[in-house]
Tab-separated table of C-alpha atoms (C1' of nucleotides) in Angstrom:
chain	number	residue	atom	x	y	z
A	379	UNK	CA	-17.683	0.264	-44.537
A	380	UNK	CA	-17.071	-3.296	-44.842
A	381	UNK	CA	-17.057	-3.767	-48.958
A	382	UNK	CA	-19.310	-1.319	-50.282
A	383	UNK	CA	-20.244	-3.579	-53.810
A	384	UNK	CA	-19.985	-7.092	-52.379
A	385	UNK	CA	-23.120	-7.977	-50.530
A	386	UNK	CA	-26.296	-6.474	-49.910
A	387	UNK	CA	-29.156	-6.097	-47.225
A	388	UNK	CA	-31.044	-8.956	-46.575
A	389	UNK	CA	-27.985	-10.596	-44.982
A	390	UNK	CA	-27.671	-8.174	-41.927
A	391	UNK	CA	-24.216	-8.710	-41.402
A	392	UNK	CA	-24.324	-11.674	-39.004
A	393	UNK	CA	-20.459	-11.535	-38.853
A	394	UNK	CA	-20.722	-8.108	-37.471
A	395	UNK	CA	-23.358	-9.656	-34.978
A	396	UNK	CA	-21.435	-12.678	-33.749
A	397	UNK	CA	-18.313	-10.060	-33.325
A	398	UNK	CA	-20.450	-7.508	-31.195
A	399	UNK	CA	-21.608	-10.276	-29.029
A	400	UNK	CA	-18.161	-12.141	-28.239
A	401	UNK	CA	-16.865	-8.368	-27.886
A	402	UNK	CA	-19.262	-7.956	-24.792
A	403	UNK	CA	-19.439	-11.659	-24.059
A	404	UNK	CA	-15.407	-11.957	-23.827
A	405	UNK	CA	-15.328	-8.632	-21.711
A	406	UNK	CA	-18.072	-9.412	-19.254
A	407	UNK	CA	-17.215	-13.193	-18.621
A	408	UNK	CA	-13.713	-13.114	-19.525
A	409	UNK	CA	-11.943	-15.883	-22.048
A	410	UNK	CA	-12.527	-19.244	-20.688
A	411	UNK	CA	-15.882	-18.406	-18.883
A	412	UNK	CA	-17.360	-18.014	-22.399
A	413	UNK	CA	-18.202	-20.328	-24.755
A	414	UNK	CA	-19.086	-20.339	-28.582
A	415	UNK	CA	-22.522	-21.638	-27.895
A	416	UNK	CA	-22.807	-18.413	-26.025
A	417	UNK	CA	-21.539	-16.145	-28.166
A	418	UNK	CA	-23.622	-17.730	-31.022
A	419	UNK	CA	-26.688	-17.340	-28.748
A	420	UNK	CA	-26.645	-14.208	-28.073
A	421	UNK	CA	-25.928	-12.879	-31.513
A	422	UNK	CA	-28.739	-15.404	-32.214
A	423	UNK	CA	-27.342	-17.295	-34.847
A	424	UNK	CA	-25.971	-20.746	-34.714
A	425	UNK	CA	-22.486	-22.043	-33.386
A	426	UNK	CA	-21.360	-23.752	-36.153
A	427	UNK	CA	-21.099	-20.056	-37.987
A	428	UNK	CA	-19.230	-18.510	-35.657
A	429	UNK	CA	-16.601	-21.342	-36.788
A	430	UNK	CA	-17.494	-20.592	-39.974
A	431	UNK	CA	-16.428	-17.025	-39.915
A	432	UNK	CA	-13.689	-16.978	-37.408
A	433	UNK	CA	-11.386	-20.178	-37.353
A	434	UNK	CA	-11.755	-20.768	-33.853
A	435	UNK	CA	-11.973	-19.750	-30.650
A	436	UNK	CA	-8.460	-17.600	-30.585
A	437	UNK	CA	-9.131	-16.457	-33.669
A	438	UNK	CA	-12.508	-15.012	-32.577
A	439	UNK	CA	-10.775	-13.050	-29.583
A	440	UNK	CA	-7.583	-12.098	-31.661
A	441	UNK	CA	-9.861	-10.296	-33.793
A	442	UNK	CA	-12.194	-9.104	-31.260
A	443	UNK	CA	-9.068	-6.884	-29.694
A	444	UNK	CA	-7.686	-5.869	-32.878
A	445	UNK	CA	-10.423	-3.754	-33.962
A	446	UNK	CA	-10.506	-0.568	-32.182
A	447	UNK	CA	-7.516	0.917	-30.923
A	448	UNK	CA	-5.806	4.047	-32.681
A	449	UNK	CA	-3.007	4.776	-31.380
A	450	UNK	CA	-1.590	7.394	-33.283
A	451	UNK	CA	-4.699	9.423	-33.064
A	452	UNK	CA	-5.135	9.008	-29.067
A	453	UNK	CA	-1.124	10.171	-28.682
A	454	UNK	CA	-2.136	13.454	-31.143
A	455	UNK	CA	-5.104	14.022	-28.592
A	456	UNK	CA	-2.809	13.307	-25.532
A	457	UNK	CA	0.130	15.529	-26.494
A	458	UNK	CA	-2.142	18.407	-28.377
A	459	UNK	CA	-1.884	20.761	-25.496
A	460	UNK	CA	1.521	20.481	-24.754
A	461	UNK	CA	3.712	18.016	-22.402
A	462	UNK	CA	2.342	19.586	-19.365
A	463	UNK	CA	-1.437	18.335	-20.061
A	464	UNK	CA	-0.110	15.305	-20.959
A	465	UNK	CA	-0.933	13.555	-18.172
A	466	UNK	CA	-4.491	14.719	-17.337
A	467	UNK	CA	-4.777	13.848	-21.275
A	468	UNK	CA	-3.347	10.505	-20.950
A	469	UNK	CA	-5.754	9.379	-18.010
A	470	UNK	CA	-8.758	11.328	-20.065
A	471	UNK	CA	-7.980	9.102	-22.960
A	472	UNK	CA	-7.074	5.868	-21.101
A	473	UNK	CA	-10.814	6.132	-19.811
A	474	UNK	CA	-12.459	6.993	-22.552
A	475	UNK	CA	-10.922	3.921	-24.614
A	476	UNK	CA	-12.067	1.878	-21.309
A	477	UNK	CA	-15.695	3.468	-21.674
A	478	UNK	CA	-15.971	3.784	-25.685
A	479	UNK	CA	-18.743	0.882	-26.585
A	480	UNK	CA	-16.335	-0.752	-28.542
A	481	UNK	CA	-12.955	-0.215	-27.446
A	482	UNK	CA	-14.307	-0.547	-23.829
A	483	UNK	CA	-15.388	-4.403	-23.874
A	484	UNK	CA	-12.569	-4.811	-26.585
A	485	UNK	CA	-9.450	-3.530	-23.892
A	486	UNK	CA	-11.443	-4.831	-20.590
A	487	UNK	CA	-11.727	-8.305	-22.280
A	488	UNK	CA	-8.185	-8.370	-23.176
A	489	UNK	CA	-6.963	-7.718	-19.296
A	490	UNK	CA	-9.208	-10.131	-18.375
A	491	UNK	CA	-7.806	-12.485	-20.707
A	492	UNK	CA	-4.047	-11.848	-20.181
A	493	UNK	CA	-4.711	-12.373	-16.334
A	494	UNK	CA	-5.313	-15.926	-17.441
A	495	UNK	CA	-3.379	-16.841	-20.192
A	496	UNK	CA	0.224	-15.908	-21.096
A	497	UNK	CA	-0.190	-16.034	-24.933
A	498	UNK	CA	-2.949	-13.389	-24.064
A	499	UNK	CA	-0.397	-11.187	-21.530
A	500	UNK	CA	1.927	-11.224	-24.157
A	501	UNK	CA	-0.311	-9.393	-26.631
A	502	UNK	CA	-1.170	-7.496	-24.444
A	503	UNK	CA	2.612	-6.084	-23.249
A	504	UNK	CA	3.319	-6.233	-26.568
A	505	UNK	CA	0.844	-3.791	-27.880
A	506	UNK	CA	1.517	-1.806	-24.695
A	507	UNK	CA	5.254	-1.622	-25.522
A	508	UNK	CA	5.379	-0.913	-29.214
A	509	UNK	CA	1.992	1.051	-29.352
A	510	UNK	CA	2.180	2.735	-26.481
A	511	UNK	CA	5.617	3.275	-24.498
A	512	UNK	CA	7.094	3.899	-27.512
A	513	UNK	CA	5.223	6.796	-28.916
A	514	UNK	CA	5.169	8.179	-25.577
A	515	UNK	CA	9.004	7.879	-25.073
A	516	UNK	CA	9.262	9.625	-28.428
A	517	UNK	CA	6.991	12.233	-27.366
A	518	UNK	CA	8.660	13.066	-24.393
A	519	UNK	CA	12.044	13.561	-26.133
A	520	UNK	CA	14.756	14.922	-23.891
A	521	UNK	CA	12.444	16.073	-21.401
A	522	UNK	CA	13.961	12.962	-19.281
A	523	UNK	CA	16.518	10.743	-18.992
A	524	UNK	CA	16.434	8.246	-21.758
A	525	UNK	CA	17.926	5.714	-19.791
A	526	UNK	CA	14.971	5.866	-17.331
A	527	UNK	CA	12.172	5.884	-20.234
A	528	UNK	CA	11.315	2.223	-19.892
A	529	UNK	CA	11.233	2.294	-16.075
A	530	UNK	CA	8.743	5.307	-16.558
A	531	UNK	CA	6.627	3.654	-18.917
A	532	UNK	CA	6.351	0.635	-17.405
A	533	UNK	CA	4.939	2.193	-13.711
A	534	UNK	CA	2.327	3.974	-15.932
A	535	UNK	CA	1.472	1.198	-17.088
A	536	UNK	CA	0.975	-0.132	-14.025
A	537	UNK	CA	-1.100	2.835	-12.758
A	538	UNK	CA	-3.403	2.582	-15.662
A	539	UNK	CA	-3.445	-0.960	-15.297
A	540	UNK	CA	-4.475	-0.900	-11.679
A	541	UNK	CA	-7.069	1.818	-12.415
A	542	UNK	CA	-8.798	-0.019	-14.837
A	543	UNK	CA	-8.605	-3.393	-12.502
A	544	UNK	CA	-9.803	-1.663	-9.219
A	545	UNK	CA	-12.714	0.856	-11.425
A	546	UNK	CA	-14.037	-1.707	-14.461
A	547	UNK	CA	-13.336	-5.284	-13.155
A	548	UNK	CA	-13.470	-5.623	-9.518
A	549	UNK	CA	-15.671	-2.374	-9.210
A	550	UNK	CA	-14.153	-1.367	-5.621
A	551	UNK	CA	-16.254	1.726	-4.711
A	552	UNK	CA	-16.504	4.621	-4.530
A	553	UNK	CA	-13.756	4.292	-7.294
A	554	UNK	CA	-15.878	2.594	-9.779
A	555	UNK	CA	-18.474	4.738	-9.719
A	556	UNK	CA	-16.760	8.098	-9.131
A	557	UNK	CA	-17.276	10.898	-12.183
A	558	UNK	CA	-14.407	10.765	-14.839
A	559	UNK	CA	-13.205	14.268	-13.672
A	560	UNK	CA	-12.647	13.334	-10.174
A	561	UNK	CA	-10.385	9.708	-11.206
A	562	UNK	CA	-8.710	12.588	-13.725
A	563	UNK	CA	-7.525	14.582	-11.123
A	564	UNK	CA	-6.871	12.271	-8.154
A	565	UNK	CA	-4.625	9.664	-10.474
A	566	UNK	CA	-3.046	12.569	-13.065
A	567	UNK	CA	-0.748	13.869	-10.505
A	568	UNK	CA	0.866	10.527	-10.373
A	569	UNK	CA	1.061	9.988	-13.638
A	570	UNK	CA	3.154	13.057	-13.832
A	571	UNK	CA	5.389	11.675	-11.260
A	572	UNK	CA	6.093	8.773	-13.266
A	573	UNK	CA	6.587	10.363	-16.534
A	574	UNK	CA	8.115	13.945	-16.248
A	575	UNK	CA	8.916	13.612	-12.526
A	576	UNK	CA	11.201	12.501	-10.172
A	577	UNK	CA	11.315	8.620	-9.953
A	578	UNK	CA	12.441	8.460	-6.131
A	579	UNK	CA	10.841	10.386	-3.278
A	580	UNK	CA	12.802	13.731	-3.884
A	581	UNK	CA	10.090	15.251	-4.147
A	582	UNK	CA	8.559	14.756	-0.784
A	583	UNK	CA	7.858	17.250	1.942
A	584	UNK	CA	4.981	18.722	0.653
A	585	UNK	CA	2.371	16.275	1.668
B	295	UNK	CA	-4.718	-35.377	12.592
B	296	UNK	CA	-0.907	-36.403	11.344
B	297	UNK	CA	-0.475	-37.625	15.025
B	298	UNK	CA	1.720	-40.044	16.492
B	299	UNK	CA	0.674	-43.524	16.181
B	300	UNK	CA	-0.444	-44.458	12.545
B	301	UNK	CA	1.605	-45.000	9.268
B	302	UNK	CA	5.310	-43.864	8.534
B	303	UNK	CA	6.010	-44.552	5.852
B	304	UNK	CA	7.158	-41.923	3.272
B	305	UNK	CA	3.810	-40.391	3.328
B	306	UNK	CA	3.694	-37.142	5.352
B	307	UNK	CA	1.064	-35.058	5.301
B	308	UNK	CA	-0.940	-35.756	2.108
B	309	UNK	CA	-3.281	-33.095	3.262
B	310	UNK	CA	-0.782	-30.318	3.167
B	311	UNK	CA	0.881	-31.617	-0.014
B	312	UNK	CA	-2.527	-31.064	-1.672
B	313	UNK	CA	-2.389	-27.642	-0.010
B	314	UNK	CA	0.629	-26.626	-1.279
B	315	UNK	CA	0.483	-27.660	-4.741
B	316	UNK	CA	-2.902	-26.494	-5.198
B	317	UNK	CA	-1.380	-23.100	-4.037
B	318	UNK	CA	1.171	-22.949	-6.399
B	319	UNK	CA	-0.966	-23.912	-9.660
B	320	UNK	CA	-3.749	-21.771	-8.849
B	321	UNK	CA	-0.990	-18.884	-8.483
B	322	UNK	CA	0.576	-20.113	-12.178
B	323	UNK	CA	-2.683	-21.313	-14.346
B	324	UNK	CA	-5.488	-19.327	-12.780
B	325	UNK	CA	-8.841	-21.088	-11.008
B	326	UNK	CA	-9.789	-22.460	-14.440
B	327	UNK	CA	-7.124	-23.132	-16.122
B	328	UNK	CA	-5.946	-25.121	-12.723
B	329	UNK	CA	-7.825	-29.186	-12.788
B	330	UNK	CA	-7.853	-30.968	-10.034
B	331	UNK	CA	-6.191	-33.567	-11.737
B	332	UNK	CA	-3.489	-31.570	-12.168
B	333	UNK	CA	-3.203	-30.607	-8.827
B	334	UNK	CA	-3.145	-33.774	-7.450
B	335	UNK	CA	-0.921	-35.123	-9.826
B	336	UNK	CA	1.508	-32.536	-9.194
B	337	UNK	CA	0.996	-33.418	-5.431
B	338	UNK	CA	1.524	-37.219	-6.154
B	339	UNK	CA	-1.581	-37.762	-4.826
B	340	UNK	CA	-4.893	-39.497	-6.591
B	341	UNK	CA	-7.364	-37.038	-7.528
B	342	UNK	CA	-9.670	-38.568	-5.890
B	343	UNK	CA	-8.070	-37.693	-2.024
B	344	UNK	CA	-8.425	-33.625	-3.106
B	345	UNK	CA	-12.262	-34.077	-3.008
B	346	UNK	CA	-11.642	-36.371	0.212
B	347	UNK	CA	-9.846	-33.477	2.001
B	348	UNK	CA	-11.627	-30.642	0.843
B	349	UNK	CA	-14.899	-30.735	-0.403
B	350	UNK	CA	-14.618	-29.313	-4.177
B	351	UNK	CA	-13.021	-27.204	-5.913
B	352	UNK	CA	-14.374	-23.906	-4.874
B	353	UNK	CA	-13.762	-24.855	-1.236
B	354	UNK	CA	-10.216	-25.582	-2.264
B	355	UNK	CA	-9.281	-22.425	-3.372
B	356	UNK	CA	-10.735	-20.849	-0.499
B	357	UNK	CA	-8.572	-22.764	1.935
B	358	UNK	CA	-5.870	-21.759	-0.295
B	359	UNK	CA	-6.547	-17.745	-0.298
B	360	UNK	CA	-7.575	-17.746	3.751
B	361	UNK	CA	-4.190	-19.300	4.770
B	362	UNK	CA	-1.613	-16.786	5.031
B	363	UNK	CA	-2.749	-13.406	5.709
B	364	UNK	CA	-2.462	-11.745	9.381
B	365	UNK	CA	-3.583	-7.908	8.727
B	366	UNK	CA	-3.434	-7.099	12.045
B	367	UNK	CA	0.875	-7.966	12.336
B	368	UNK	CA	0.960	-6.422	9.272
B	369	UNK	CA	-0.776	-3.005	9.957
B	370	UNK	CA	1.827	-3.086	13.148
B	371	UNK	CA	4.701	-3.018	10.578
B	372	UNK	CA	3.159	-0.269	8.691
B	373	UNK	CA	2.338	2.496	11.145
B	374	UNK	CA	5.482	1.283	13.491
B	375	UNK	CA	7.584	4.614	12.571
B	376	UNK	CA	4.815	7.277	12.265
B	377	UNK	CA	1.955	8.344	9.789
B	378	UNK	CA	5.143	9.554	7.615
B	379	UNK	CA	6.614	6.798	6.675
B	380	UNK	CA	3.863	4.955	6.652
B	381	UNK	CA	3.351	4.949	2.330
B	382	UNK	CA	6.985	3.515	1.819
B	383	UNK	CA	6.137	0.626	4.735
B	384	UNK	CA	2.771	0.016	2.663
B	385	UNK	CA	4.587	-0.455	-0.424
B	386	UNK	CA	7.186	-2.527	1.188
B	387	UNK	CA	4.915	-4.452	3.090
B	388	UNK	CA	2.537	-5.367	0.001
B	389	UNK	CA	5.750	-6.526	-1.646
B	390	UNK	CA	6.815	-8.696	1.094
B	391	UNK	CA	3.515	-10.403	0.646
B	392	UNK	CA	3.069	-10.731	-3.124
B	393	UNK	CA	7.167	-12.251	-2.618
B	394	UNK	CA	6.571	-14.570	0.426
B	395	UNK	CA	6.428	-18.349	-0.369
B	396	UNK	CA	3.019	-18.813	0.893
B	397	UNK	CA	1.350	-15.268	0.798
B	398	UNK	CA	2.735	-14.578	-2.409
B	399	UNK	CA	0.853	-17.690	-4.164
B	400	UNK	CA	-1.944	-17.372	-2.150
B	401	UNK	CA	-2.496	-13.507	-2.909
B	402	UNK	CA	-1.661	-14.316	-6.680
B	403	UNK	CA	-4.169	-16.614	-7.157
B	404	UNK	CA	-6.820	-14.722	-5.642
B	405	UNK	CA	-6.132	-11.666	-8.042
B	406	UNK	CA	-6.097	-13.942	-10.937
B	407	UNK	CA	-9.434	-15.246	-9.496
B	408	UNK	CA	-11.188	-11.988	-8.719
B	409	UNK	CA	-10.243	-11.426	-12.868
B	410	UNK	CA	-12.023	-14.390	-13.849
B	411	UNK	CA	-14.790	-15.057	-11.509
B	412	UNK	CA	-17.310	-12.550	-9.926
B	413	UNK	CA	-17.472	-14.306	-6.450
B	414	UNK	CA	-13.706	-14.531	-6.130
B	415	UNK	CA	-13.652	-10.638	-7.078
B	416	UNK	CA	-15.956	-9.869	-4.150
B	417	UNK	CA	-14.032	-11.888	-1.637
B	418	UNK	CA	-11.034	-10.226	-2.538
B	419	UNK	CA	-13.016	-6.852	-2.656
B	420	UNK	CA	-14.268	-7.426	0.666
B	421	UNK	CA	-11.208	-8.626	2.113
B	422	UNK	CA	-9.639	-5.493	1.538
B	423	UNK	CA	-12.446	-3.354	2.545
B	424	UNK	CA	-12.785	-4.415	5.704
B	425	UNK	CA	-9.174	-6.126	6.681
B	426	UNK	CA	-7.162	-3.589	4.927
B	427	UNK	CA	-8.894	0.359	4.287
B	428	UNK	CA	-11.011	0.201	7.194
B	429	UNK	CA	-7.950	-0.467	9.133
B	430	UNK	CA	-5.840	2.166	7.585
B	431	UNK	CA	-8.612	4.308	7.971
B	432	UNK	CA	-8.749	4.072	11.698
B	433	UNK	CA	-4.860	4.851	11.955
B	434	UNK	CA	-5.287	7.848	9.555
B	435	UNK	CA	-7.443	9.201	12.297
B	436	UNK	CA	-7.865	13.129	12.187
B	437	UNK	CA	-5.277	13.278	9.628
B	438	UNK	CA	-7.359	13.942	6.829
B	439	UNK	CA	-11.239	14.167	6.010
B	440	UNK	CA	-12.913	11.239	7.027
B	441	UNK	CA	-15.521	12.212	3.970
B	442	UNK	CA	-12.668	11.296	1.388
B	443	UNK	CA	-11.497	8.196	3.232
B	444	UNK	CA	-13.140	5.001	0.926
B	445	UNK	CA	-12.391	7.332	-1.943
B	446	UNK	CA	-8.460	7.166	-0.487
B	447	UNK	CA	-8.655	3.674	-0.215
B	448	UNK	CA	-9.858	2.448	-3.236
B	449	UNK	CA	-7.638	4.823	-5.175
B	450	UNK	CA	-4.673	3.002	-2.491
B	451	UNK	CA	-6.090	-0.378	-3.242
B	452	UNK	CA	-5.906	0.256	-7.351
B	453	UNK	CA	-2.330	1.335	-7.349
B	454	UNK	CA	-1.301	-1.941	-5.559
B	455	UNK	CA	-3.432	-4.360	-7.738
B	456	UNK	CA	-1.797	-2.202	-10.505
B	457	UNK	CA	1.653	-2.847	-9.384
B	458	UNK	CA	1.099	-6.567	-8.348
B	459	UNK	CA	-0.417	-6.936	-11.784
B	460	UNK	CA	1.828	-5.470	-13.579
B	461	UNK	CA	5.101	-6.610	-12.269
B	462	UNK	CA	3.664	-10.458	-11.041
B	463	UNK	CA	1.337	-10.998	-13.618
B	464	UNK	CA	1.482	-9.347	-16.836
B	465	UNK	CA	5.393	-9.315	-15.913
B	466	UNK	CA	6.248	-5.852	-17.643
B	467	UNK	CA	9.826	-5.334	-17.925
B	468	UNK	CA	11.480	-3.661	-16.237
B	469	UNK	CA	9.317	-3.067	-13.472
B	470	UNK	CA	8.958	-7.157	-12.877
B	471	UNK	CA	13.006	-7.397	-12.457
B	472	UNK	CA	13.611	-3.974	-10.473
B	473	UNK	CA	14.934	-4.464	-6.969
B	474	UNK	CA	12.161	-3.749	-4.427
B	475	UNK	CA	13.750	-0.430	-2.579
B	476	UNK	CA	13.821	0.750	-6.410
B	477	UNK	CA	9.798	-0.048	-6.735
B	478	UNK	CA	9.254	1.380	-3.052
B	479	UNK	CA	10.526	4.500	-3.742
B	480	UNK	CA	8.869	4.897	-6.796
B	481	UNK	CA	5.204	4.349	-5.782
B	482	UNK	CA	5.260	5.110	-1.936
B	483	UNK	CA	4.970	9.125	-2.865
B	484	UNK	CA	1.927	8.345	-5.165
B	485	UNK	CA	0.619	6.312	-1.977
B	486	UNK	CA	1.172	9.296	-0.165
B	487	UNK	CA	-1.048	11.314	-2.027
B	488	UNK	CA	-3.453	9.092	-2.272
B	489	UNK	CA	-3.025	8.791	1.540
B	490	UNK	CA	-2.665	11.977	3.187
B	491	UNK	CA	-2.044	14.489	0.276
B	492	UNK	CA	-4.176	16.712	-2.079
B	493	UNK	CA	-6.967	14.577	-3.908
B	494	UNK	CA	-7.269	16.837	-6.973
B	495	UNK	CA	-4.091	18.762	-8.851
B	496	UNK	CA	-3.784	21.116	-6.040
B	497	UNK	CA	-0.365	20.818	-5.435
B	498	UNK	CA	0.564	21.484	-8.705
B	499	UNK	CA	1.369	24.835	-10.130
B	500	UNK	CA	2.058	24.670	-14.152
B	501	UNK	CA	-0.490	23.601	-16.519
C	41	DG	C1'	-24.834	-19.582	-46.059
C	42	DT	C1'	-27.035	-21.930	-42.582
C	43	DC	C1'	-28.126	-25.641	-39.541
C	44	DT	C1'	-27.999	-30.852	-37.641
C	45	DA	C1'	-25.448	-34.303	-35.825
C	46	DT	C1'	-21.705	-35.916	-33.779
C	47	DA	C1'	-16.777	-37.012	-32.636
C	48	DC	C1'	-13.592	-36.134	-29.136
C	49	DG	C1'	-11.583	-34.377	-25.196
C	50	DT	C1'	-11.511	-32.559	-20.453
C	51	DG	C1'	-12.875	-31.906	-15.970
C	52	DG	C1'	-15.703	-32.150	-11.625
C	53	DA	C1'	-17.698	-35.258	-8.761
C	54	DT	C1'	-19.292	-39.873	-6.578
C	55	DA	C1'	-19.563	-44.870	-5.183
C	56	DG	C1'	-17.424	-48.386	-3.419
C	57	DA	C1'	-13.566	-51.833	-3.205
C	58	DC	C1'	-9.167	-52.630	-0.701
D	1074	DG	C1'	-7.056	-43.444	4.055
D	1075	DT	C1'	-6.257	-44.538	-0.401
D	1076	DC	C1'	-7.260	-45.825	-5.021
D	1077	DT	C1'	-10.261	-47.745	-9.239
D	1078	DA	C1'	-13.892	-47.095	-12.020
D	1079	DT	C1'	-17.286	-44.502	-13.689
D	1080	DC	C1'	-20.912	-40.908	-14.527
D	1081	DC	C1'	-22.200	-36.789	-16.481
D	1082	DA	C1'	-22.041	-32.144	-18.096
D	1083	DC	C1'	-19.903	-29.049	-21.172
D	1084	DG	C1'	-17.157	-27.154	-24.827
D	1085	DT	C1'	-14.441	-27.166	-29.177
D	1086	DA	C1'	-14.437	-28.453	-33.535
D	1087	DT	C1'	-15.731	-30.959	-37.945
D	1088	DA	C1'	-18.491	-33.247	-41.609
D	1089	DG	C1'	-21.996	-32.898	-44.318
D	1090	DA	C1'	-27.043	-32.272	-45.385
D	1091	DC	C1'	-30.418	-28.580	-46.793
DNA sequence: GTCTATACGTGGATAGAC
DNA sequence: GTCTATCCACGTATAGAC
């Protein structure tokens, strides 16, 4: 995919090897816990290329999370069966970016690294905002209160947020290990709540 | 040891001025990006009297984190009007921490650290298994299958590192400016259900 | 394109003087 | 108890040879 005339075999792509390796270096060991000389070591090639390729060090990451996130194709698979689905869909498609071999390490290394450094949180609630809440609050049209929209997104966020922290990060069992299916239907419901439902306990009597 | 007799003059308590600042920039900058020459400069203190007090670094930040927490006062609070209102009381209580001058730093940091660092993750990981679910779990009682009990508390546990994320961290507007009773009464019926209600969809009657 | 060598900074930790 | 001086290990980044 990458230029289909310019170069040829022989030169196995070592920039697609150095980004692999800071994708799961970054994700396991988080921003400042890995080095270049890492990275570089376990793509096997040599440091001084990976400053070849990239710039530097925020460069590397920058591109590392830009990659692999479609967001316009997840919110056609989220909203394909209708607004009631939506939130099963949305926690269905919120782990399978977290699990997907690339977008997994790519997303997981990114909330690692906006726990540590603003610059980092701020791409991170950027993308979030634009990418996400937005299409979603377009999506869900008139089914809500407009005024409320931002509110909503923002404590989904926060669920998926904390789902991915507890399951992927800090691995709190039996969470981390429990079968997609099971996380879909304990956290959907609350999802729901946050998006379509009532935003104070109105609801409540039905425990 | 800041008895009677010895010095006066304006030196108080160099001990607890280490304490406090270190609190405070591990809450900010995160376990690495927080020196301890920062820390004792922001103290006023040479760098040299942090490794006096405490031993290193790692020590440091775990006389930060063990401070401020009393689980026991604070599982009072919770359960003090009934198994009912027990969700909003979590919610409100977990605020109250993540808020309080001390706790609130102290908790902070931790969370950043469990992000970064695998042995912070499983201190706070096993602080909360054993100070916070297993105590939940033993007011819960009868209540509700004692079979689905970690499963409830880790799903508990990753809606509040969601929300403390989220609002304290990542600061995600406008969930990081609502008022608290605004916050409580969003959550606390997701808390429920993770709680004491229906682990699957159950309770839900359109698809 | 790839690697060697190195400049430069930062940060944790210690020894020992006052 | 407090501070000065210093050591040493990394880590980023660059210059320049092959």
């Amino acid at each position: 995919m990458r230029g289909r005339s310019g170069r040829r075999p022989g030169k196995p792509d070592t920039r697609g090897a150095i980004l692999a390796a800071a994708r799961e270096i970054f994700a396991e060991r988080g921003y400042d816990g890995s080095s270049i000389r890492h990275i570089a070591a376990s793509a096997g090639v040599d440091p001084a290329l990976v400053h070849h390729y990239f710039g530097n060090k925020e460069d590397l990451s920058m591109e590392v999370v830009k990659a692999p996130i479609e967001p316009a194709a997840v919110m056609e698979e989220i909203f394909a069966e209708g607004i009631e689905a939506a939130p099963e869909n949305v926690v269905r498609a919120f782990l399978g970016v977290c699990e997907g071999p690339v977008s997994g390490p790519a997303f997981l290394g990114l909330l690692r690294g906006a726990v540590a450094h603003q610059w980092q949180a701020l791409l991170l609630r950027e993308f979030f905002t634009t990418q996400i809440a937005r299409r979603v609050v377009r999506r869900l049209g008139t089914a809500v209160d407009p005024a409320e929209l931002p509110l909503r997104a923002s404590l989904v966020s926060s669920q998926l947020f904390g789902l991915a922290l507890a399951r992927y990060v800090l691995r709190i069992q039996p969470l981390a290990d429990a079968p997609r299916e099971v996380v879909v239907a304990a956290v959907a419901p609350n999802i729901r709540r946050h998006m379509i439902g009532a935003l104070d306990a109105g609801d409540r009597e039905a425990v």
